[in-house]
Amino acid sequence: MVSKISSILGKKKKALEEEGLPSHPLALLSLLIGGFVELLMAKWYFRNAKKLGSMVLTKNRPKVEIYGNVEIADGVKFWSKFDRCKIFVKKNASLTIGKDTFINGVHISASTSITIGHNVDIGPYTIIMDNDFHAIGNQDASEIKKGITIEDHVWIAMRCIIMKGVTIGKGAVVASGSVVTKDVAPYTVVGGVPAKFLKNINTPL
């Protein structure tokens, strides 16, 4: 933990210097205190998670309701800068998030299974739902639900909707405002409503 904090402070110091901002001990102390608060907040908000890795941080106030199985790996960040992160996991459902994933102002609703890999970036106002709540035209019918898998190194831009039953392949990019209703192949860019193939990504991440 100490070495991890030392590494983070070193990176913060370098970043401040590159931006021409103060990097003296008091500035670094302020960052350290802020990071400690974000760490404590994550432990509180995700206190009902089955597994919570080290250095999981939350900024501002997410809304978290956990009744199922939640596992969050090391270094995951939940930011609520543009919109409030809202995470709801029903009883008997699961949510798994891989290491160093960044989630900013995202709404996640898990009724069966949502798996998010490591080093995934998800932009604000995005909705990820593995369910429809109820059938079309019949609010009393049972919800339709199918699991979602988002593989490693995926980038989902802002204002996207990820629908039930979808797998987004490793290294894929989902353009802003897209509605993903079908699987996305690894190392491709998709966009539109519904999302369609735009191009391949030549360099694997």
XYZ file of C-alpha atoms in Angstrom, residues 39-200:
162
model
C -10.484 5.799 -0.672
C -12.623 5.914 2.481
C -15.691 6.913 0.479
C -15.246 3.902 -1.805
C -15.045 1.583 1.194
C -18.279 3.073 2.534
C -20.297 3.121 -0.675
C -19.205 -0.402 -1.646
C -19.303 -1.852 1.860
C -21.731 -4.562 0.700
C -19.455 -5.742 -2.114
C -18.202 -9.311 -1.834
C -14.745 -8.177 -2.909
C -13.265 -4.675 -2.984
C -9.679 -4.368 -4.224
C -7.028 -1.939 -3.059
C -6.916 1.696 -4.175
C -10.555 1.732 -5.330
C -11.598 5.404 -5.327
C -14.834 7.372 -5.595
C -15.063 11.083 -6.356
C -18.206 12.955 -5.301
C -21.285 10.923 -4.317
C -22.312 7.828 -6.293
C -25.646 6.132 -5.638
C -24.986 2.461 -4.907
C -27.506 -0.280 -4.117
C -26.042 -3.772 -3.814
C -28.247 -6.804 -3.154
C -26.311 -9.324 -5.253
C -22.681 -10.285 -5.799
C -20.225 -7.455 -6.567
C -16.485 -7.880 -7.099
C -14.285 -4.873 -7.838
C -10.577 -5.280 -8.590
C -7.656 -2.999 -7.662
C -7.425 0.568 -8.886
C -11.000 1.028 -10.117
C -12.213 4.639 -10.095
C -15.831 5.800 -9.851
C -16.115 9.470 -10.723
C -19.351 11.490 -10.565
C -17.998 14.639 -12.153
C -20.524 15.210 -14.956
C -23.309 12.970 -13.715
C -23.782 10.881 -10.599
C -22.676 7.258 -10.899
C -25.668 5.028 -10.185
C -25.087 1.333 -9.582
C -27.900 -1.107 -8.860
C -27.332 -4.851 -8.470
C -30.369 -7.009 -7.801
C -30.503 -10.062 -5.582
C -28.868 -13.095 -7.274
C -27.296 -10.801 -9.913
C -23.570 -10.137 -10.293
C -21.338 -7.216 -11.232
C -17.616 -7.765 -11.789
C -15.188 -4.949 -12.646
C -11.529 -5.518 -13.578
C -8.489 -3.599 -12.385
C -7.723 0.019 -13.303
C -11.100 0.592 -14.940
C -12.440 4.161 -14.995
C -16.183 4.770 -14.680
C -17.402 8.372 -14.853
C -21.058 9.268 -14.355
C -22.318 5.884 -15.587
C -25.622 4.169 -14.751
C -25.298 0.385 -14.283
C -28.295 -1.881 -13.678
C -27.570 -5.595 -13.168
C -30.416 -8.113 -12.962
C -28.392 -11.155 -14.043
C -24.707 -10.552 -14.905
C -22.512 -7.650 -15.990
C -18.779 -8.221 -16.423
C -16.430 -5.329 -17.168
C -12.772 -6.119 -17.881
C -9.625 -4.283 -16.856
C -8.399 -0.940 -18.202
C -11.869 -0.068 -19.491
C -12.889 3.607 -19.816
C -16.600 4.469 -19.727
C -17.735 8.053 -20.317
C -20.491 10.024 -18.588
C -24.227 9.621 -19.177
C -23.696 6.059 -20.399
C -26.263 3.411 -19.409
C -25.411 -0.284 -19.072
C -28.468 -2.498 -18.472
C -28.777 -6.276 -18.728
C -32.574 -6.101 -18.472
C -35.719 -4.422 -19.809
C -37.490 -4.314 -16.417
C -40.618 -5.735 -18.069
C -41.914 -6.951 -21.409
C -43.093 -4.428 -24.014
C -46.763 -3.584 -23.484
C -47.056 -5.527 -20.237
C -45.649 -3.948 -17.113
C -46.732 -6.933 -15.024
C -44.715 -9.460 -17.040
C -41.319 -10.710 -15.848
C -38.318 -8.684 -16.976
C -36.258 -9.912 -19.915
C -32.603 -10.173 -18.949
C -29.376 -11.307 -20.620
C -25.824 -10.800 -19.365
C -23.407 -8.178 -20.656
C -19.647 -8.626 -21.114
C -17.271 -5.727 -21.758
C -13.775 -7.089 -22.368
C -10.394 -5.530 -21.504
C -9.166 -2.179 -22.891
C -12.567 -1.104 -24.223
C -13.362 2.593 -24.528
C -17.022 3.596 -24.347
C -17.519 7.308 -25.028
C -20.203 9.482 -23.431
C -23.991 9.064 -23.779
C -23.919 5.456 -24.964
C -26.461 2.750 -24.157
C -25.275 -0.833 -23.809
C -28.214 -3.217 -24.123
C -28.762 -6.673 -22.650
C -27.023 -9.734 -24.092
C -24.149 -7.765 -25.662
C -20.432 -8.628 -25.674
C -18.003 -5.838 -26.527
C -14.695 -7.344 -27.621
C -11.227 -6.490 -26.367
C -9.853 -3.126 -27.455
C -13.079 -1.968 -29.110
C -14.230 1.662 -29.184
C -17.870 2.723 -28.971
C -18.459 6.230 -30.370
C -20.384 8.844 -28.418
C -24.176 8.554 -28.482
C -24.235 4.954 -29.727
C -26.833 2.347 -28.822
C -25.181 -1.074 -28.774
C -27.700 -3.856 -29.448
C -25.371 -6.511 -30.928
C -21.928 -7.918 -30.182
C -18.927 -5.747 -31.060
C -15.850 -7.461 -32.520
C -12.448 -6.925 -30.836
C -10.355 -3.969 -32.034
C -13.145 -2.294 -33.984
C -14.859 1.081 -33.797
C -18.656 1.154 -33.816
C -21.113 4.025 -33.746
C -24.669 5.069 -34.424
C -28.213 4.084 -33.454
C -28.096 1.153 -33.536
C -24.302 0.899 -33.419
C -22.682 -0.357 -36.620
C -19.132 -1.188 -37.664
C -17.110 1.898 -38.677
C -13.527 0.700 -38.943
C -10.857 -1.623 -37.583
